[in-house]
mmCIF file of C-alpha atoms in Angstrom:
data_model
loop_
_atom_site.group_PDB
_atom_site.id
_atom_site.type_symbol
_atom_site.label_atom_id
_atom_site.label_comp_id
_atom_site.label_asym_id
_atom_site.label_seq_id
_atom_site.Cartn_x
_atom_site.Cartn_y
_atom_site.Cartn_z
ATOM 1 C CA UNK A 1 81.769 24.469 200.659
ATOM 2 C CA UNK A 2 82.106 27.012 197.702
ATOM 3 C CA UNK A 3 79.267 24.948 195.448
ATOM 4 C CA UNK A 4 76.879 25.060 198.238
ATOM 5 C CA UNK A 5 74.109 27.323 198.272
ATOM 6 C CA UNK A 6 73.734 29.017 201.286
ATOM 7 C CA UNK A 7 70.537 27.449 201.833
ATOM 8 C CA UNK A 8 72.373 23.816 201.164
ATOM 9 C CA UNK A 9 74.918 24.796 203.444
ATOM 10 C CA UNK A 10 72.668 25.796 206.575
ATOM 11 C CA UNK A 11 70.868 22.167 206.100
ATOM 12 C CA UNK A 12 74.204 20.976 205.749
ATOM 13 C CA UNK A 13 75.075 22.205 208.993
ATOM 14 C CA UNK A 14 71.995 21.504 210.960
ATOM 15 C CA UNK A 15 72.465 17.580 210.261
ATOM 16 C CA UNK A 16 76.004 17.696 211.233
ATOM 17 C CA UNK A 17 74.931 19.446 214.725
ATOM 18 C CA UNK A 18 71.994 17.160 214.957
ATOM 19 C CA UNK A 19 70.233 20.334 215.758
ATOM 20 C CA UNK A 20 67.037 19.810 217.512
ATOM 21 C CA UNK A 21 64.516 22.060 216.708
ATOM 22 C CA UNK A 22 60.063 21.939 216.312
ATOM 23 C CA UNK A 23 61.026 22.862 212.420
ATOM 24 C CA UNK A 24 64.177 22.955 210.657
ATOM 25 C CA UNK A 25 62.891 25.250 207.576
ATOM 26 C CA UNK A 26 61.516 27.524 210.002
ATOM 27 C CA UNK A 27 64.711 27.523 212.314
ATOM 28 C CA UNK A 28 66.816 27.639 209.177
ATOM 29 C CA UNK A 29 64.423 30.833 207.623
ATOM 30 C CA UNK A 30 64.526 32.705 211.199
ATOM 31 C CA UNK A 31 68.396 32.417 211.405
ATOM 32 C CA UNK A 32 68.924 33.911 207.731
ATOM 33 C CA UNK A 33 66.850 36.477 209.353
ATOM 34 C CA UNK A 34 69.018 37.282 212.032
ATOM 35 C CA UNK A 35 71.777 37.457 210.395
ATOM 36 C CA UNK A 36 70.512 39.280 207.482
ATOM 37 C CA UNK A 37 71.217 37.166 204.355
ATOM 38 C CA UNK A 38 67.505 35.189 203.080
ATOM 39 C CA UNK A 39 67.668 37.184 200.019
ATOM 40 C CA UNK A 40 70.903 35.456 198.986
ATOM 41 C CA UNK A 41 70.265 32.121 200.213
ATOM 42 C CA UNK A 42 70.146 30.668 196.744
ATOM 43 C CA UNK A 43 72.896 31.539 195.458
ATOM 44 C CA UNK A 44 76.351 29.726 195.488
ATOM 45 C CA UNK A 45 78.773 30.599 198.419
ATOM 46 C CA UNK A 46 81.371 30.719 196.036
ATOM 47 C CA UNK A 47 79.599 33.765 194.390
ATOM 48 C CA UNK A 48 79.186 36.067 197.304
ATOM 49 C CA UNK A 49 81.048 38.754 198.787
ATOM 50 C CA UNK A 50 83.378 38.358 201.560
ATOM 51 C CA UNK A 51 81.217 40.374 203.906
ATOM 52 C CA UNK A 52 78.207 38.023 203.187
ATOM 53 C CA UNK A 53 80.296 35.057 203.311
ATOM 54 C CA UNK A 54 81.111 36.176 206.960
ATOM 55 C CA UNK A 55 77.560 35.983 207.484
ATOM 56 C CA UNK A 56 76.853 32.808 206.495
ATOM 57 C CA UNK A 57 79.816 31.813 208.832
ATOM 58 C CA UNK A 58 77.873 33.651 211.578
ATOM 59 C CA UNK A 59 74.730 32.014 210.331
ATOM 60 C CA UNK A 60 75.750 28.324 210.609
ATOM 61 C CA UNK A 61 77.208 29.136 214.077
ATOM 62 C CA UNK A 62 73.802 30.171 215.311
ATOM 63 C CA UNK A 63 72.134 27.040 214.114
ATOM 64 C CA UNK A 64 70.537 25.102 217.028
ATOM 65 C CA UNK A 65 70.530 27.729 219.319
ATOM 66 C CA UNK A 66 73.704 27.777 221.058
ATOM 67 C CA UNK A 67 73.975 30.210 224.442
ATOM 68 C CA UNK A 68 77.527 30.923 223.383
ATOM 69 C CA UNK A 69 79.009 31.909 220.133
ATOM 70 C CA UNK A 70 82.828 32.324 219.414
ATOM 71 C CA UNK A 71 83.997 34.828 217.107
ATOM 72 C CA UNK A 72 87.653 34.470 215.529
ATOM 73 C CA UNK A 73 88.380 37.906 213.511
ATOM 74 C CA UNK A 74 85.019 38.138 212.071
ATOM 75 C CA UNK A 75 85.996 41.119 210.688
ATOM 76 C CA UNK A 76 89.265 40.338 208.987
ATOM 77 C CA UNK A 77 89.273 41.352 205.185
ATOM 78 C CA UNK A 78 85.967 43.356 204.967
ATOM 79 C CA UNK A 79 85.840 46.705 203.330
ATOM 80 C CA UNK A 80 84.940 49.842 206.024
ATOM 81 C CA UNK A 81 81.505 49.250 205.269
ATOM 82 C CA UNK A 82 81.297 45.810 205.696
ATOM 83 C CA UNK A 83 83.494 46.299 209.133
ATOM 84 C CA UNK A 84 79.951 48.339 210.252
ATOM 85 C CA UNK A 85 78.053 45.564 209.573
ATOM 86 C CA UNK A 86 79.162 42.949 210.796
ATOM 87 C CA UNK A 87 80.358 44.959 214.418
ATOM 88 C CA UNK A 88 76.569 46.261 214.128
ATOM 89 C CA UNK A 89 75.428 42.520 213.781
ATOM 90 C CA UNK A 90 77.831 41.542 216.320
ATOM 91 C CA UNK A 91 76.207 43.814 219.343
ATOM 92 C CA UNK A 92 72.700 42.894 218.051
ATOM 93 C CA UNK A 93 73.666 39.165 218.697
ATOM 94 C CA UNK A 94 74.767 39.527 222.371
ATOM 95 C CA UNK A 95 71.527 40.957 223.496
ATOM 96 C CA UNK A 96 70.530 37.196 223.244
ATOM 97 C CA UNK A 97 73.812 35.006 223.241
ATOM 98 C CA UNK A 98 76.788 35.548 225.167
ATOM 99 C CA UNK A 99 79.283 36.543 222.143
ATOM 100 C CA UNK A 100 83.241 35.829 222.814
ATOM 101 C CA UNK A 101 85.164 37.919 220.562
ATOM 102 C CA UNK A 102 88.601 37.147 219.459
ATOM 103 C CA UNK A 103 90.536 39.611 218.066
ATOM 104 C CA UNK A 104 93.527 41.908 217.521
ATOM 105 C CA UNK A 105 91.895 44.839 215.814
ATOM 106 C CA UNK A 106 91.726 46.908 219.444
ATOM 107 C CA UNK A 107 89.169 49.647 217.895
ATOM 108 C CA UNK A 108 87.297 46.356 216.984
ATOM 109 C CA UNK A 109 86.933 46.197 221.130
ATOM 110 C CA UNK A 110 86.247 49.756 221.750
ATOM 111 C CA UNK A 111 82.724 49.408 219.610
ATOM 112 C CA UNK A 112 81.439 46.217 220.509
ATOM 113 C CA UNK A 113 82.396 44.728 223.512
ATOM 114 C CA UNK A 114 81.067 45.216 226.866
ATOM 115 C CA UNK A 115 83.870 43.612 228.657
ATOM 116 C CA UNK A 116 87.770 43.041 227.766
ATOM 117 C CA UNK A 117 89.874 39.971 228.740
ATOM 118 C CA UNK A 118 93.676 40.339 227.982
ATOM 119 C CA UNK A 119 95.904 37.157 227.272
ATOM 120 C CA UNK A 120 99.643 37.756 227.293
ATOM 121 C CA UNK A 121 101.503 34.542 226.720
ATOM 122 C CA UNK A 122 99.075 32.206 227.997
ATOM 123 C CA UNK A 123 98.165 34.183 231.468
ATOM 124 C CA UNK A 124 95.049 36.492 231.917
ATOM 125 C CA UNK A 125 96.652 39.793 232.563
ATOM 126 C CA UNK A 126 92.913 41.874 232.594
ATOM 127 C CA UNK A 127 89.593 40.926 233.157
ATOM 128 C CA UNK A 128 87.060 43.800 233.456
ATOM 129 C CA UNK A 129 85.541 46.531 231.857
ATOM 130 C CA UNK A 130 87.564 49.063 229.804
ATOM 131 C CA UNK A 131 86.712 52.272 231.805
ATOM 132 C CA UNK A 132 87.837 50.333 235.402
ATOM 133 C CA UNK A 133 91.109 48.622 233.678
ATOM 134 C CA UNK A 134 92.159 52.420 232.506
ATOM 135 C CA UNK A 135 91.301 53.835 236.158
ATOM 136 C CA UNK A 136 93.518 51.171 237.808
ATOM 137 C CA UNK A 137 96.028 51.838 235.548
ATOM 138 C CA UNK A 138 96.389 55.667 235.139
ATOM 139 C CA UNK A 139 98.940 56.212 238.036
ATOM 140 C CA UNK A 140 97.140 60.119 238.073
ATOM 141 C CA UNK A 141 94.304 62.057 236.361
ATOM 142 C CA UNK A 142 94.845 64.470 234.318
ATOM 143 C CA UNK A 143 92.584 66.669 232.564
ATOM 144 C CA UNK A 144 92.258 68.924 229.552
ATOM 145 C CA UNK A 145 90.260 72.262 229.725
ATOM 146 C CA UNK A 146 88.893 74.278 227.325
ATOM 147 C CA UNK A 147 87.881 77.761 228.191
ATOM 148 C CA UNK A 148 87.016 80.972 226.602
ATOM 149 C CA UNK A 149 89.000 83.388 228.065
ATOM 150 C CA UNK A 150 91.832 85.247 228.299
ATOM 151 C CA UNK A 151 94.445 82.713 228.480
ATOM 152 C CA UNK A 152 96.936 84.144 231.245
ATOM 153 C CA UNK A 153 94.271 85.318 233.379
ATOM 154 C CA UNK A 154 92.830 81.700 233.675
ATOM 155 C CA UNK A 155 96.274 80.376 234.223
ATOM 156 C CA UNK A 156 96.577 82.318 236.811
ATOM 157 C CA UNK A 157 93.207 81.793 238.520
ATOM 158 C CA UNK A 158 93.884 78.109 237.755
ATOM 159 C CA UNK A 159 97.235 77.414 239.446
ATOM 160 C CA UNK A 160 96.067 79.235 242.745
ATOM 161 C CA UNK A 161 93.365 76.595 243.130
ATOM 162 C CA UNK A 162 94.442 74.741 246.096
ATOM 163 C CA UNK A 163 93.809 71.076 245.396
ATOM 164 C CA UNK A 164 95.322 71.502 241.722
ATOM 165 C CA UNK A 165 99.148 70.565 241.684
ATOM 166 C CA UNK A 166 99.905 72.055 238.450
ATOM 167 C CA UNK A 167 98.237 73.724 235.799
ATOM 168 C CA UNK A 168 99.835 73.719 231.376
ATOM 169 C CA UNK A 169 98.830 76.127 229.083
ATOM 170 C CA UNK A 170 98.413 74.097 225.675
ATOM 171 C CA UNK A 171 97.714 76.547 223.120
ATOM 172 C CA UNK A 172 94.893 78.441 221.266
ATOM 173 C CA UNK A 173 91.945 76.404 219.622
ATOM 174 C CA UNK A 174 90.335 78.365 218.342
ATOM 175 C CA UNK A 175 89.923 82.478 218.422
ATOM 176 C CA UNK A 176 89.659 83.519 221.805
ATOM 177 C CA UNK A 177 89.636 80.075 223.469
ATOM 178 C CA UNK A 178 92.479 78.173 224.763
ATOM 179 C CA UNK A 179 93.247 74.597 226.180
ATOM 180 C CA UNK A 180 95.062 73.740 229.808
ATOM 181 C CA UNK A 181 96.058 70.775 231.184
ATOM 182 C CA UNK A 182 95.928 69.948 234.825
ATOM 183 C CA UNK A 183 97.343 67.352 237.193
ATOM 184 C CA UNK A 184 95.320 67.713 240.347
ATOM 185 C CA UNK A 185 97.043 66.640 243.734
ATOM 186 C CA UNK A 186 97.532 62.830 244.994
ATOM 187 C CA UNK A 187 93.509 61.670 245.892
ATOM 188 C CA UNK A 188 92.352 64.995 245.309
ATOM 189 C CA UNK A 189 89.242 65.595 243.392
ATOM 190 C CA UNK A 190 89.563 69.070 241.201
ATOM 191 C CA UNK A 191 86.173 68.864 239.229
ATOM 192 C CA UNK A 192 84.571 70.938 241.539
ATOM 193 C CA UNK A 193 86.661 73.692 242.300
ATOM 194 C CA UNK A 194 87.159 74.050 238.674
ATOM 195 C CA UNK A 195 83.272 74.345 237.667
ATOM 196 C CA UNK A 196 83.063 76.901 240.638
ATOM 197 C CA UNK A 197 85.796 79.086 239.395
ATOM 198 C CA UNK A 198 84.157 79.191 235.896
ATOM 199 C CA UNK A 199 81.378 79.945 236.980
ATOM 200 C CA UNK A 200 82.239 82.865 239.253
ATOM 201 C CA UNK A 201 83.977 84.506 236.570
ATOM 202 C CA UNK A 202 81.592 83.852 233.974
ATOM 203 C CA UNK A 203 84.136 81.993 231.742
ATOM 204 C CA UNK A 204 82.664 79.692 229.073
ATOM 205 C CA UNK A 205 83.746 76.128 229.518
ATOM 206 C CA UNK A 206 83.799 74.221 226.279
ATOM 207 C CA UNK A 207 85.425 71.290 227.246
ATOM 208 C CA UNK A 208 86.769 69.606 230.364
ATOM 209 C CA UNK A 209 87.616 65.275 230.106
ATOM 210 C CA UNK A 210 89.526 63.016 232.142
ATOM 211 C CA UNK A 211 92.677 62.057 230.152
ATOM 212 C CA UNK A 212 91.853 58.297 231.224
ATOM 213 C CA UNK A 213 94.339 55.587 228.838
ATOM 214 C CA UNK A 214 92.888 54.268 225.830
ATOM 215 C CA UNK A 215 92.633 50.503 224.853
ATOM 216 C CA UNK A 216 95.725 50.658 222.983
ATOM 217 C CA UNK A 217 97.935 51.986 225.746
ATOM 218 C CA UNK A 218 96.119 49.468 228.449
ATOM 219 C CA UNK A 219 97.489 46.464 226.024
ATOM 220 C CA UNK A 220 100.803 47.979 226.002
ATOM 221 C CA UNK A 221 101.158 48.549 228.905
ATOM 222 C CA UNK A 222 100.039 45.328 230.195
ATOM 223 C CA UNK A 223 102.198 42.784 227.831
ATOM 224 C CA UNK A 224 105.109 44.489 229.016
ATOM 225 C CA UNK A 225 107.260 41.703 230.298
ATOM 226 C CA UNK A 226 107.714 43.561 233.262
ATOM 227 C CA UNK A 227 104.261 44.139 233.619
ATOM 228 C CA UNK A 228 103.578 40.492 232.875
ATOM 229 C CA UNK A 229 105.493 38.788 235.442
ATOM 230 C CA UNK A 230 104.573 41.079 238.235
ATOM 231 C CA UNK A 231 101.446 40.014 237.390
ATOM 232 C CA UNK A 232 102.244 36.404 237.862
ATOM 233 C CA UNK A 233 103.428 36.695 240.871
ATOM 234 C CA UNK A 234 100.696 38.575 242.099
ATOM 235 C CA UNK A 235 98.197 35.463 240.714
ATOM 236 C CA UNK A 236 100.853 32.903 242.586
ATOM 237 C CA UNK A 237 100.593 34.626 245.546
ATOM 238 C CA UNK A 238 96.557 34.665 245.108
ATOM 239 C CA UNK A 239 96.573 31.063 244.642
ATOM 240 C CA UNK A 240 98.665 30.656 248.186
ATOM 241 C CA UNK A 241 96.637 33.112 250.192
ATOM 242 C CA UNK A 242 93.314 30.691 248.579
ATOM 243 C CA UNK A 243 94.739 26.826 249.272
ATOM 244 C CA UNK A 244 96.062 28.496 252.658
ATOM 245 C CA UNK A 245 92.323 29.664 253.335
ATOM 246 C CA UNK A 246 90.977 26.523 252.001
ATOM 247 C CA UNK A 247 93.282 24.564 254.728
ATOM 248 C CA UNK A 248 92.288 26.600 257.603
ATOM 249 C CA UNK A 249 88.811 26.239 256.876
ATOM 250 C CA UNK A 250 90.086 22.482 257.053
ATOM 251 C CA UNK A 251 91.196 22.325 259.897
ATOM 252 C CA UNK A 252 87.945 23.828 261.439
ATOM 253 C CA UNK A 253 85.787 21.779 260.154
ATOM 254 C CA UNK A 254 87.560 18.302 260.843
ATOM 255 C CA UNK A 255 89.773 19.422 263.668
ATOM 256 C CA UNK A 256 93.875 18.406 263.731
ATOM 257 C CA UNK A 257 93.396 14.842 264.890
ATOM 258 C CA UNK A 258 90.682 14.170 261.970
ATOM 259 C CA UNK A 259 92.974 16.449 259.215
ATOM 260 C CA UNK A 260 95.920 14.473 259.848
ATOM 261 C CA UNK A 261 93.772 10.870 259.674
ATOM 262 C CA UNK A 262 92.653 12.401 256.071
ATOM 263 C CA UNK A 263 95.620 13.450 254.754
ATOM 264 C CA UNK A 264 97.442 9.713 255.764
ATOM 265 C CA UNK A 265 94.833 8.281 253.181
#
């Protein structure tokens, strides 16, 4: 609707949803609002930019209220600074609406969404938040450390920790600090021991993070075909554990004689 004003277009919309609301001007006025575009709403669609004509896509979405709005890519040929607005207009929207964002832009994720649902081939493969999908997934925590200090001494001091399996120098950072990485023994927790051996020799930590996967590798990893099927089994065998459960509780309620009467109709 490129020779529609935006204003024409929002009424446009309103009548096709039958949108039912005390007053459509006002409903229409608080929406621009929202999404940010009244200043432009009499111009022609045609002449806008492509970041403002992703708003009035948002816009007409919004009309009559919905509890859910669907997203497809809203961010798909905008310039960086258009990409910041609309992912800023996107997390100001879920406070109140449930907001279901499609897309394959996984940084896109990372900055707005609160919780990540993986599709591969038609199957749901992850459900959950991205911090517990990468903690289920990292088969062992590693960790980098930053320390000021002599780099073979802490090495040293490092390796003889006893819950720490091994301990990698990984070069100078800067002068007179240096970077490790550690791989802590199977269940073992290392954050302590480390902080108290810092401490006690009055080294200067400047850094110390859990290597946990990013978004990127959690994707990868989980549309691997491999990956994928195991996965399917795993939801089969779900399935059979929950219709087997279901039967039993069957079975209790009605008793054999009654089961068997219902299952003959």
């Amino acid at each position: 609707y490129q020779d529609m004003t935006v204003w024409e277009y929002l009424n446009f919309i309103y009548e096709l949803k039958k949108a039912k609301t005390a007053s459509r001007t006002k409903h229409l006025e608080t929406v621009c609002g929202m999404v940010k575009i009244g200043h432009v709403k009499d111009r022609l669609i045609s002449n806008l930019s492509k970041g403002y004509k992703q708003r009035v896509g948002i816009a007409q979405a919004l009309i009559g209220n919905p509890e859910v709005l669907i997203l497809d890519e809203p961010t798909v040929g905008l310039d960086p600074n258009q990409i910041i607005e609309i992912r800023s207009l996107i997390k100001s929207l879920s406070r109140s609406h449930t907001v279901i964002l499609s897309t394959h832009i996984l940084s896109e994720v990372q900055s707005v969404c609160d919780r990540v649902i993986i599709i591969n081939q038609g199957v749901i493969v992850a459900d959950d938040t991205e911090r517990n999908l990468s903690e289920k997934l990292s088969k062992d925590k590693r960790y980098t450390l930053r320390v000021k200090a002599p780099q073979t001494d802490v090495l040293t001091a490092l390796s003889r920790l006893e819950r720490v399996d091994s301990v990698r120098p990984h070069g100078q950072k800067e002068e007179g600090v240096y970077e490790f990485l550690l791989q802590p023994k199977e269940n073992q927790d290392i954050r302590e021991d480390v902080f108290e051996l810092l401490r006690e020799r009055d080294w200067p930590m400047l850094e110390f993070k859990h290597n946990a996967m990013n978004l990127e590798d959690i994707f990868i990893r989980l549309t691997d075909p491999a990956v994928a099927q195991s996965i399917s089994k795993a939801n089969r065998k779900e399935e059979e554990q929950s219709a087997s459960k279901e039967k039993r509780k069957s079975r209790r309620f009605f008793g054999p004689k009654e089961e068997k009467e219902e299952e003959s109709k």
